[in-house]
Short mmCIF file of C-alpha atoms and ligand atoms in Angstrom, two decimals:
data_model
loop_
_atom_site.label_atom_id
_atom_site.label_comp_id
_atom_site.label_asym_id
_atom_site.label_seq_id
_atom_site.Cartn_x
_atom_site.Cartn_y
_atom_site.Cartn_z
CA MET Q 1 133.80 103.09 136.68
CA LYS Q 2 131.80 105.45 134.49
CA GLN Q 3 128.13 104.44 134.26
CA ALA Q 4 126.09 104.76 131.09
CA GLU Q 5 122.79 106.59 130.78
CA ILE Q 6 121.58 104.13 128.16
CA GLY Q 7 122.75 100.84 126.70
CA ILE Q 8 122.33 99.91 123.05
CA TYR Q 9 122.35 96.19 122.33
CA GLY Q 10 122.72 95.30 118.65
CA LEU Q 11 125.38 96.90 116.50
CA GLY Q 12 123.96 96.24 113.06
CA THR Q 13 123.61 99.20 110.72
CA MET Q 14 120.70 100.75 112.63
CA GLY Q 15 122.08 100.08 116.11
CA ARG Q 16 125.47 101.54 115.24
CA ALA Q 17 123.89 104.65 113.74
CA LEU Q 18 121.60 105.17 116.74
CA ALA Q 19 124.43 104.65 119.24
CA LEU Q 20 126.60 107.23 117.46
CA ASN Q 21 123.71 109.70 117.33
CA ILE Q 22 122.98 109.30 121.06
CA ALA Q 23 126.63 109.40 122.17
CA GLU Q 24 127.33 112.41 119.96
CA HIS Q 25 124.54 114.27 121.74
CA GLY Q 26 126.48 113.86 124.98
CA PHE Q 27 124.75 110.84 126.50
CA VAL Q 28 127.06 108.17 127.88
CA THR Q 29 126.14 105.07 125.93
CA ALA Q 30 127.12 101.47 126.61
CA VAL Q 31 127.21 99.28 123.52
CA ALA Q 32 127.16 95.51 123.12
CA ASN Q 33 126.55 92.96 120.41
CA ARG Q 34 126.08 89.22 120.17
CA GLU Q 35 129.02 88.93 117.75
CA THR Q 36 131.60 90.45 120.08
CA ASP Q 37 134.17 90.96 117.30
CA TRP Q 38 131.98 93.76 115.87
CA ILE Q 39 132.38 95.87 119.00
CA ASP Q 40 136.00 97.04 118.93
CA PRO Q 41 136.09 98.11 115.27
CA PHE Q 42 132.93 100.13 115.89
CA VAL Q 43 134.18 101.85 119.03
CA GLU Q 44 137.65 102.44 117.54
CA GLY Q 45 136.03 104.04 114.49
CA ALA Q 46 134.24 106.47 116.81
CA SER Q 47 137.20 107.39 119.00
CA HIS Q 48 136.19 111.08 118.87
CA LEU Q 49 133.33 110.16 121.21
CA GLY Q 50 135.79 109.11 123.91
CA GLU Q 51 134.10 107.79 127.03
CA ASN Q 52 130.63 108.54 125.71
CA LEU Q 53 130.77 105.13 124.05
CA LEU Q 54 131.48 102.28 126.46
CA PRO Q 55 132.11 98.88 124.89
CA CYS Q 56 130.82 95.81 126.76
CA TYR Q 57 131.55 92.25 125.72
CA ASP Q 58 128.83 90.25 127.43
CA LEU Q 59 125.32 90.88 128.61
CA GLU Q 60 126.18 90.83 132.33
CA SER Q 61 128.87 93.50 132.07
CA PHE Q 62 126.66 95.49 129.70
CA VAL Q 63 123.83 95.58 132.25
CA ALA Q 64 126.31 96.27 135.06
CA ARG Q 65 127.61 99.30 133.13
CA LEU Q 66 124.21 101.01 133.19
CA ALA Q 67 123.27 103.62 135.78
CA ARG Q 68 120.22 102.66 137.86
CA PRO Q 69 117.38 102.68 137.03
CA ARG Q 70 118.74 101.13 133.86
CA THR Q 71 117.68 101.77 130.28
CA VAL Q 72 118.42 99.00 127.78
CA LEU Q 73 117.61 99.58 124.11
CA PHE Q 74 117.53 96.62 121.74
CA MET Q 75 118.07 97.19 118.05
CA ILE Q 76 117.93 93.61 116.78
CA PRO Q 77 115.47 91.64 114.60
CA SER Q 78 112.15 91.56 116.39
CA GLY Q 79 111.20 87.87 116.16
CA ALA Q 80 113.12 84.99 117.73
CA PRO Q 81 116.39 86.96 118.22
CA LEU Q 82 114.66 89.63 120.34
CA GLU Q 83 112.62 87.04 122.21
CA ALA Q 84 115.82 85.18 123.13
CA MET Q 85 117.57 88.36 124.28
CA LEU Q 86 114.60 89.40 126.39
CA ASP Q 87 114.71 86.01 128.11
CA GLN Q 88 118.39 86.49 128.84
CA VAL Q 89 118.20 90.08 130.02
CA ALA Q 90 115.08 89.76 132.19
CA PRO Q 91 116.83 88.05 135.15
CA LEU Q 92 119.57 90.69 135.12
CA LEU Q 93 117.14 93.61 135.50
CA GLU Q 94 115.25 94.87 138.52
CA PRO Q 95 112.03 96.81 139.13
CA GLY Q 96 112.27 100.36 137.83
CA ASP Q 97 114.46 99.41 134.86
CA LEU Q 98 113.36 100.17 131.34
CA VAL Q 99 113.59 98.03 128.19
CA VAL Q 100 113.15 99.56 124.74
CA ASP Q 101 112.59 97.63 121.51
CA ALA Q 102 113.59 100.04 118.76
CA GLY Q 103 113.21 97.53 115.93
CA ASN Q 104 110.20 96.95 113.70
CA ALA Q 105 107.99 94.67 115.81
CA ASP Q 106 104.52 93.24 115.39
CA PHE Q 107 102.59 95.41 117.87
CA ASN Q 108 100.83 92.31 119.24
CA ASP Q 109 104.23 91.02 120.36
CA THR Q 110 105.01 94.39 121.92
CA VAL Q 111 101.76 94.36 123.92
CA ARG Q 112 102.54 90.84 125.14
CA ARG Q 113 106.16 91.69 126.01
CA ALA Q 114 105.11 94.86 127.83
CA GLU Q 115 102.67 92.85 129.96
CA ARG Q 116 105.39 90.37 130.81
CA PHE Q 117 107.94 92.99 131.83
CA GLU Q 118 105.49 95.28 133.55
CA ALA Q 119 104.40 92.34 135.71
CA ALA Q 120 108.01 92.32 136.97
CA GLY Q 121 107.99 96.09 137.55
CA ILE Q 122 110.11 96.74 134.46
CA ALA Q 123 108.84 99.27 131.92
CA TYR Q 124 108.72 98.16 128.29
CA VAL Q 125 108.70 100.58 125.37
CA GLY Q 126 107.92 99.80 121.74
CA LEU Q 127 109.74 102.51 119.80
CA GLY Q 128 109.13 102.85 116.07
CA VAL Q 129 112.24 104.33 114.46
CA SER Q 130 112.08 105.46 110.87
CA GLY Q 131 114.55 106.93 108.45
CA GLY Q 132 116.86 104.05 107.67
CA ALA Q 133 120.52 104.19 108.64
CA ARG Q 134 120.98 107.86 107.72
CA GLY Q 135 117.94 108.78 109.76
CA ALA Q 136 119.09 106.83 112.79
CA ARG Q 137 122.51 108.48 112.50
CA HIS Q 138 121.48 112.09 111.88
CA GLY Q 139 117.88 112.33 113.06
CA PRO Q 140 115.13 109.70 112.84
CA SER Q 141 111.40 110.13 113.27
CA MET Q 142 110.35 108.15 116.35
CA MET Q 143 107.00 106.77 117.46
CA PHE Q 144 106.94 106.04 121.19
CA GLY Q 145 104.63 103.50 122.82
CA GLY Q 146 104.93 103.08 126.58
CA THR Q 147 103.96 104.48 129.96
CA ALA Q 148 103.99 108.20 130.76
CA ASP Q 149 106.80 107.58 133.23
CA SER Q 150 109.03 105.85 130.71
CA TRP Q 151 108.36 108.71 128.26
CA THR Q 152 109.44 111.23 130.89
CA ARG Q 153 112.66 109.29 131.35
CA LEU Q 154 113.50 108.85 127.68
CA GLU Q 155 112.20 112.11 126.28
CA PRO Q 156 115.45 114.10 126.76
CA ILE Q 157 117.50 111.58 124.78
CA LEU Q 158 114.88 111.06 122.08
CA THR Q 159 114.20 114.75 121.62
CA ALA Q 160 117.93 115.43 121.33
CA ILE Q 161 118.52 112.84 118.61
CA ALA Q 162 115.28 113.21 116.61
CA ALA Q 163 114.92 114.77 113.19
CA ARG Q 164 113.57 118.31 113.25
CA TYR Q 165 110.91 119.86 111.09
CA GLU Q 166 111.19 123.64 111.38
CA GLY Q 167 112.59 123.14 114.88
CA ASP Q 168 109.92 120.65 116.00
CA ALA Q 169 111.46 117.34 117.13
CA CYS Q 170 109.93 114.44 115.20
CA VAL Q 171 109.18 112.22 118.18
CA ALA Q 172 106.01 111.80 120.20
CA HIS Q 173 104.52 109.70 122.96
CA LEU Q 174 101.65 108.20 121.01
CA GLY Q 175 100.14 105.81 123.53
CA PRO Q 176 100.90 102.79 125.70
CA ASP Q 177 102.84 99.56 124.91
CA GLY Q 178 102.13 98.64 121.28
CA ALA Q 179 100.89 102.04 120.03
CA GLY Q 180 104.29 103.21 118.77
CA HIS Q 181 104.99 99.99 116.89
CA PHE Q 182 101.47 100.01 115.43
CA VAL Q 183 101.95 103.53 114.07
CA LYS Q 184 105.36 102.55 112.71
CA THR Q 185 103.82 99.51 111.03
CA VAL Q 186 101.20 101.67 109.31
CA HIS Q 187 103.92 104.14 108.34
CA ASN Q 188 105.63 101.26 106.58
CA GLY Q 189 102.37 100.11 104.99
CA ILE Q 190 101.91 103.56 103.44
CA GLU Q 191 105.59 103.44 102.47
CA TYR Q 192 104.93 100.18 100.59
CA ALA Q 193 102.00 101.79 98.74
CA ASP Q 194 103.98 104.89 97.83
CA MET Q 195 106.97 102.91 96.61
CA GLN Q 196 104.69 100.65 94.58
CA MET Q 197 102.85 103.56 92.92
CA ILE Q 198 106.15 105.17 91.95
CA ALA Q 199 107.34 101.81 90.60
CA GLU Q 200 104.10 101.45 88.63
CA LEU Q 201 104.58 104.78 86.84
CA TYR Q 202 108.24 103.91 86.24
CA GLY Q 203 107.05 100.63 84.66
CA LEU Q 204 104.46 102.41 82.52
CA LEU Q 205 107.02 104.87 81.19
CA ARG Q 206 109.60 102.14 80.60
CA ASP Q 207 107.36 99.47 79.07
CA ALA Q 208 104.63 101.43 77.31
CA GLY Q 209 106.55 104.63 76.72
CA GLY Q 210 109.98 103.18 75.90
CA TRP Q 211 111.64 105.71 78.23
CA ASP Q 212 115.12 104.93 79.48
CA ALA Q 213 116.18 105.30 83.11
CA GLY Q 214 117.86 108.68 82.59
CA ARG Q 215 114.74 110.20 81.05
CA ILE Q 216 112.54 108.90 83.87
CA ALA Q 217 115.08 110.25 86.38
CA ASP Q 218 114.78 113.69 84.79
CA LEU Q 219 111.00 113.55 85.04
CA PHE Q 220 111.06 112.44 88.69
CA ARG Q 221 113.61 115.18 89.38
CA ASP Q 222 111.06 117.69 88.11
CA TRP Q 223 108.40 116.08 90.28
CA SER Q 224 110.65 116.41 93.31
CA LYS Q 225 110.28 120.19 93.02
CA GLY Q 226 106.47 120.14 92.90
CA PRO Q 227 103.61 118.77 95.00
CA LEU Q 228 105.15 115.27 94.93
CA ALA Q 229 108.31 116.50 96.71
CA SER Q 230 109.27 113.66 99.02
CA PHE Q 231 112.08 111.47 100.19
CA LEU Q 232 110.79 108.51 98.16
CA ILE Q 233 110.79 110.51 94.91
CA ASP Q 234 114.36 111.64 95.71
CA VAL Q 235 115.35 108.04 96.40
CA SER Q 236 113.82 106.99 93.09
CA VAL Q 237 115.83 109.66 91.25
CA ILE Q 238 119.01 108.29 92.81
CA ALA Q 239 117.95 104.75 91.89
CA LEU Q 240 117.41 105.79 88.25
CA ASP Q 241 120.50 107.98 87.94
CA THR Q 242 123.11 105.58 89.26
CA LYS Q 243 125.28 103.83 86.68
CA GLU Q 244 127.04 100.49 86.95
CA PRO Q 245 130.73 101.54 87.12
CA ASP Q 246 132.13 98.99 84.63
CA SER Q 247 129.55 99.11 81.88
CA GLY Q 248 128.12 102.58 82.49
CA GLN Q 249 124.64 101.04 82.22
CA PRO Q 250 121.93 102.25 84.59
CA LEU Q 251 122.22 99.99 87.63
CA ILE Q 252 118.45 99.74 87.89
CA ASP Q 253 118.33 97.92 84.54
CA LEU Q 254 120.49 95.16 86.02
CA ILE Q 255 118.43 94.59 89.18
CA VAL Q 256 116.22 91.48 89.34
CA ASP Q 257 112.54 92.49 89.48
CA THR Q 258 111.79 90.63 92.72
CA ALA Q 259 111.04 92.83 95.73
CA GLY Q 260 111.96 91.79 99.25
CA GLN Q 261 109.83 92.41 102.31
CA LYS Q 262 110.40 91.94 105.98
CA GLY Q 263 106.80 91.94 107.14
CA THR Q 264 105.58 95.40 108.13
CA GLY Q 265 103.47 95.82 104.97
CA ARG Q 266 101.86 92.43 105.56
CA TRP Q 267 101.23 93.29 109.23
CA THR Q 268 99.49 96.50 108.17
CA VAL Q 269 97.14 94.57 105.92
CA ILE Q 270 96.47 91.91 108.57
CA GLU Q 271 95.71 94.50 111.25
CA ALA Q 272 93.43 96.41 108.87
CA GLN Q 273 91.50 93.24 108.12
CA LYS Q 274 91.25 92.39 111.82
CA LEU Q 275 89.68 95.80 112.39
CA GLY Q 276 87.18 95.21 109.58
CA LEU Q 277 88.89 97.68 107.26
CA SER Q 278 90.69 97.35 103.99
CA ALA Q 279 93.76 99.42 103.25
CA SER Q 280 93.49 98.34 99.62
CA THR Q 281 96.38 100.38 98.21
CA ILE Q 282 98.67 98.82 100.80
CA GLU Q 283 97.20 95.37 100.11
CA ALA Q 284 97.91 95.88 96.42
CA ALA Q 285 101.48 96.90 97.19
CA VAL Q 286 102.06 93.84 99.36
CA ALA Q 287 100.47 91.63 96.69
CA ALA Q 288 102.66 93.15 94.01
CA ARG Q 289 105.78 92.29 96.03
CA SER Q 290 104.49 88.72 96.40
CA TRP Q 291 103.80 88.42 92.66
CA SER Q 292 107.22 89.85 91.96
CA ALA Q 293 108.75 86.98 93.91
CA ASP Q 294 107.41 84.34 91.49
CA ARG Q 295 109.79 85.16 88.71
CA ASP Q 296 109.74 81.73 87.07
CA LEU Q 297 105.97 81.71 86.82
CA ARG Q 298 105.94 85.17 85.29
CA ALA Q 299 108.55 84.12 82.76
CA ARG Q 300 106.42 81.12 81.72
CA ALA Q 301 103.13 83.02 81.76
CA GLU Q 302 104.45 85.88 79.61
CA ALA Q 303 104.50 83.54 76.65
CA LEU Q 304 101.14 81.92 77.41
CA LEU Q 305 98.72 84.60 78.60
CA PRO Q 306 97.43 86.82 75.81
CA GLY Q 307 97.78 90.56 76.30
CA ALA Q 308 95.56 93.44 75.27
CA ASN Q 309 96.89 94.06 71.75
CA VAL Q 310 95.80 97.68 72.04
CA VAL Q 311 98.06 100.60 71.37
CA ALA Q 312 97.22 103.81 73.20
CA GLY Q 313 99.24 106.94 73.69
CA LEU Q 314 100.61 107.53 77.16
CA PRO Q 315 99.00 110.31 79.19
CA GLY Q 316 101.13 113.44 79.45
CA VAL Q 317 103.66 113.81 82.25
CA GLN Q 318 101.50 116.27 84.17
CA THR Q 319 98.68 113.77 84.13
CA LEU Q 320 101.01 111.12 85.50
CA GLU Q 321 102.19 113.52 88.21
CA GLN Q 322 98.63 114.33 89.23
CA ALA Q 323 97.66 110.66 89.18
CA LEU Q 324 100.48 109.87 91.60
CA LEU Q 325 99.46 112.71 93.87
CA ALA Q 326 95.87 111.40 93.96
CA GLY Q 327 97.15 107.89 94.71
CA ARG Q 328 99.41 109.23 97.43
CA ILE Q 329 96.55 111.11 99.11
CA LEU Q 330 94.27 108.07 98.94
CA SER Q 331 96.87 105.69 100.38
CA HIS Q 332 97.66 108.11 103.21
CA ALA Q 333 93.91 108.43 103.84
CA GLN Q 334 93.61 104.66 104.15
CA GLY Q 335 96.58 104.54 106.52
CA PHE Q 336 95.18 107.28 108.76
CA ASP Q 337 91.75 105.59 108.75
CA LEU Q 338 93.47 102.48 110.00
CA LEU Q 339 95.23 104.43 112.75
CA ALA Q 340 91.91 106.00 113.78
CA ALA Q 341 90.20 102.60 113.90
CA ALA Q 342 93.03 101.07 115.95
CA SER Q 343 92.98 104.03 118.30
CA ARG Q 344 89.25 103.50 118.93
CA GLU Q 345 89.60 99.72 119.26
CA TYR Q 346 92.56 99.80 121.65
CA GLY Q 347 91.64 103.01 123.51
CA TRP Q 348 94.84 104.83 122.52
CA SER Q 349 93.43 108.34 121.84
CA LEU Q 350 96.04 108.68 119.09
CA ASP Q 351 96.71 112.26 118.08
CA LEU Q 352 96.63 111.73 114.32
CA ALA Q 353 97.71 115.29 113.51
CA ARG Q 354 100.79 114.75 115.71
CA VAL Q 355 101.52 111.49 113.89
CA ALA Q 356 101.51 113.39 110.59
CA GLU Q 357 103.69 116.09 112.15
CA ILE Q 358 106.37 113.68 113.32
CA TRP Q 359 106.43 112.12 109.85
CA ARG Q 360 107.31 115.46 108.21
CA ALA Q 361 111.05 114.90 108.71
CA GLY Q 362 113.42 112.04 109.38
CA CYS Q 363 111.24 109.17 108.18
CA ILE Q 364 110.93 107.39 104.86
CA LEU Q 365 107.47 108.87 104.23
CA ARG Q 366 108.51 112.49 104.67
CA SER Q 367 106.95 114.63 101.98
CA ASP Q 368 105.35 117.98 101.33
CA LEU Q 369 101.98 116.24 101.40
CA LEU Q 370 102.41 115.40 105.09
CA SER Q 371 102.40 119.07 106.06
CA GLY Q 372 99.01 119.41 104.39
CA VAL Q 373 97.80 116.20 106.02
CA ALA Q 374 98.89 117.47 109.46
CA GLU Q 375 97.05 120.76 108.92
CA ALA Q 376 93.93 118.96 107.68
CA LEU Q 377 93.90 116.56 110.63
CA LYS Q 378 94.20 119.38 113.16
CA THR Q 379 90.77 120.75 112.31
CA LEU Q 380 89.05 117.56 111.16
CA PRO Q 381 86.12 116.54 113.38
CA ASP Q 382 86.53 113.17 115.13
CA GLU Q 383 85.31 110.19 113.11
CA THR Q 384 85.64 112.13 109.83
CA PRO Q 385 88.04 110.32 107.53
CA LEU Q 386 90.99 112.21 106.10
CA VAL Q 387 89.69 111.70 102.57
CA LEU Q 388 86.76 114.02 103.40
CA ALA Q 389 88.93 116.82 104.80
CA PRO Q 390 88.27 119.96 102.70
CA GLN Q 391 92.01 120.36 101.99
CA MET Q 392 92.21 116.81 100.61
CA LEU Q 393 88.94 117.09 98.68
CA ALA Q 394 90.25 120.18 96.93
CA VAL Q 395 93.34 118.33 95.69
CA LEU Q 396 91.42 115.16 94.82
CA GLU Q 397 89.01 117.16 92.69
CA GLN Q 398 91.99 118.37 90.67
CA THR Q 399 93.89 115.08 90.50
CA VAL Q 400 91.46 112.15 90.42
CA PRO Q 401 90.55 112.77 86.74
CA ALA Q 402 94.25 112.22 85.98
CA LEU Q 403 94.31 109.03 88.05
CA ARG Q 404 91.25 107.83 86.14
CA GLN Q 405 92.93 108.58 82.81
CA VAL Q 406 96.18 106.84 83.73
CA VAL Q 407 94.47 103.73 85.13
CA GLY Q 408 92.14 103.68 82.10
CA VAL Q 409 94.99 103.72 79.60
CA ALA Q 410 96.91 101.10 81.59
CA VAL Q 411 93.91 98.76 81.66
CA GLN Q 412 93.46 99.15 77.91
CA ILE Q 413 97.04 98.35 77.06
CA GLY Q 414 97.44 95.65 79.70
CA GLN Q 415 99.98 97.44 81.90
CA PRO Q 416 99.54 96.51 85.59
CA LEU Q 417 99.08 99.38 88.04
CA PRO Q 418 97.71 97.46 91.05
CA ALA Q 419 98.12 100.11 93.75
CA LEU Q 420 97.01 103.08 91.63
CA ALA Q 421 94.00 101.09 90.41
CA ALA Q 422 93.17 100.05 93.98
CA ALA Q 423 93.28 103.68 95.07
CA LEU Q 424 90.89 104.68 92.30
CA THR Q 425 88.56 101.76 93.00
CA TRP Q 426 88.40 102.72 96.66
CA TYR Q 427 87.66 106.32 95.73
CA ASP Q 428 84.87 105.23 93.38
CA SER Q 429 83.44 102.84 95.99
CA LEU Q 430 83.37 105.65 98.55
CA ARG Q 431 81.44 108.06 96.37
CA ARG Q 432 78.51 105.70 95.97
CA ALA Q 433 75.79 106.04 98.58
CA ARG Q 434 74.14 102.91 97.18
CA GLY Q 435 76.68 100.28 96.27
CA SER Q 436 76.04 96.77 94.97
CA SER Q 437 76.34 94.82 98.23
CA ASN Q 438 72.58 94.39 98.38
CA MET Q 439 73.34 91.61 95.89
CA ILE Q 440 75.79 89.99 98.33
CA GLN Q 441 73.15 90.14 101.05
CA ALA Q 442 70.57 88.61 98.74
CA GLN Q 443 72.97 85.82 97.73
CA ARG Q 444 73.78 85.11 101.38
CA ASP Q 445 70.13 84.92 102.21
CA VAL Q 446 69.29 82.71 99.20
CA PHE Q 447 71.89 80.09 100.06
CA GLY Q 448 72.15 80.44 103.81
CA ALA Q 449 69.15 82.38 105.17
CA HIS Q 450 71.61 84.87 106.68
CA GLY Q 451 69.02 87.65 106.73
CA PHE Q 452 69.25 91.27 105.60
CA GLU Q 453 68.03 94.75 106.44
CA ARG Q 454 65.60 96.54 104.11
CA THR Q 455 65.64 100.11 102.90
CA ASP Q 456 61.88 100.48 103.41
CA LEU Q 457 61.20 98.58 106.65
CA PRO Q 458 62.88 98.32 110.07
CA GLY Q 459 64.31 95.10 111.52
CA ARG Q 460 65.86 91.98 109.99
CA HIS Q 461 64.29 90.03 107.18
CA ASN Q 462 64.55 86.89 105.15
CA GLY Q 463 63.42 86.70 101.54
CA GLU Q 464 60.93 84.22 100.15
CA TRP Q 465 63.25 83.33 97.33
CA GLY Q 466 61.90 81.55 94.29
C1 LIG Z 1 111.99 102.99 107.94
C2 LIG Z 1 111.81 101.78 107.07
C3 LIG Z 1 112.47 100.58 107.64
C4 LIG Z 1 112.33 99.28 106.84
C5 LIG Z 1 112.47 99.36 105.36
C6 LIG Z 1 112.50 98.01 104.69
O1 LIG Z 1 110.97 103.54 108.29
O2 LIG Z 1 113.12 103.36 108.20
O3 LIG Z 1 110.45 101.49 106.97
O4 LIG Z 1 111.93 100.37 108.91
O5 LIG Z 1 113.34 98.47 107.28
O6 LIG Z 1 111.47 100.11 104.84
O7 LIG Z 1 111.30 97.33 104.86
P1 LIG Z 1 110.99 96.09 103.90
O8 LIG Z 1 112.20 95.23 103.92
O9 LIG Z 1 109.80 95.40 104.48
O10 LIG Z 1 110.75 96.70 102.56
#
C-alpha cells in the first residue's frame, strides 16, 4: 500500500486548503477528519490529485498510512480539541516521529506539548500559518518553531508550498518549540491593530464626514496604490464595495458592529504585559473588539452620555492617509519590540529581519511597509527599537503631524479612535526623556514607603513626606 510523506488531520477550511497545496506539490498526503463524512466529498472533489491524497477514516489507519518516521500535521482548534487528539495519537507514534500543530496556539501550550512529546522521543513543531484559506491553498507565510532536525525534515514540503516574495519562500525556522507560534501570535496582534486603525478611519469618514461606503472604497482604492499598499487595505476595499444582491445596498451597512475574536490578539497583549511591555495599539484594538461586543450597553449609553457638541472639519484625505501610515509604523514597532523582548527572555535569537521578510507575502499583514521594515531591521543595532531606525524616523517625521491632527480633531468632535490615539500617545511618551512617573514613585513612597531613586544622588531613598 502506498505510504504518505505527511498526514493532515483536520479537514476544516484551513486543513483542506493546506492538504490540497501539499498534495498538488507532489507530496503524498494522507488526510483524516473527526467527522468522517467530510472525507470522501473532499477527496472526490480533488480527484485530479489521484493517489497523492489518501483518505483515512480513523486515527489508527491514518497513522498506519504514514511512512516512517511519520509526520502528522494537525489543523484543528488549538485548545481542548487539539489536546484530546494529542492524547489519542501519542500512543500510536514512536520515537523519531514528528507532530506538527499548524493552528493558532498559545505558545505556552506549544512549549508544554513539545516537552511532553520530546520526552517520548517524538519531535513537536509549533507552526504558525498565515494567509487565511487562500493563503493555505496557494501559498501561506509560515513561522516554524521546533528542533533543527525537524526543520530539516519538513523544510522541503514547507518551502514548496510557501508564498514567495520575489522568489524568496516565506517560511523560516525561527527558533525552538513555541517560537513559531509566538511570532504568529504577534503577527495577529499587529493584524488586530491594523484592522482597527482602518476601521477607525472608516468610522470617522462615515460618521463625521457622512461618506457612504462606495466613496470610502474609492479612497481606500487610491491608498492601495500608495505607501499604504497592503492586503488589509485591499480586503477593506472589497468589504466596502460588495453589495447585498437583493437590495443592492452595501453589505457592510447591514453587518452588526460587533467584532469577533478567537484569542490571538488577547494573547499578544498578555504576553507583552508578562514581559513588562505594553503593545498599546494592540491593546486598544483588543479593547475595541471587547467594547464592540456590548451592543446593548452602547445602545443605552448613546442616549445618556453627552457628546462633544463641537463641529470641526475633517482633515483632508492625504492627512488621513499619512495618519494611518504613522499608526501602522508605530504598531509594527510595538510588535517587533515584543518579539525582541521575547527573544531575549526565552533565548530564541529571533532573526527579526527574517520575520519581516517572511511576512512580505502570503500572510494577512503583507504590505509595502514590511519591505521597508525588513531593510531597516537588517542594519539596526541589537537592542535598538524599530521606531528609532533611520528609515522609520524619516517616515514618522513626515506622518506623525498628520496623526496628531487626525486624533486631535477626533477628540474634539467625540469620535473614538482608540488604536490611532494609543499609537500617538506611545510616540509622545517615547520622546520625553523626563516623563511624569516621578509622581508615581512619590505617591508610592508616600503611601507605602516603596522607595525611589534620585536624579542627584546614588542609591535608594525614602522621602520625609509631610
Ligand atoms: C492569519 C489570520 C488567522 C486568524 C484570523 C482571525 O494569519 O491567517 O491571523 O490566523 O484566524 O485573523 O482571527 P480572529 O478571529 O481572532 O480575528
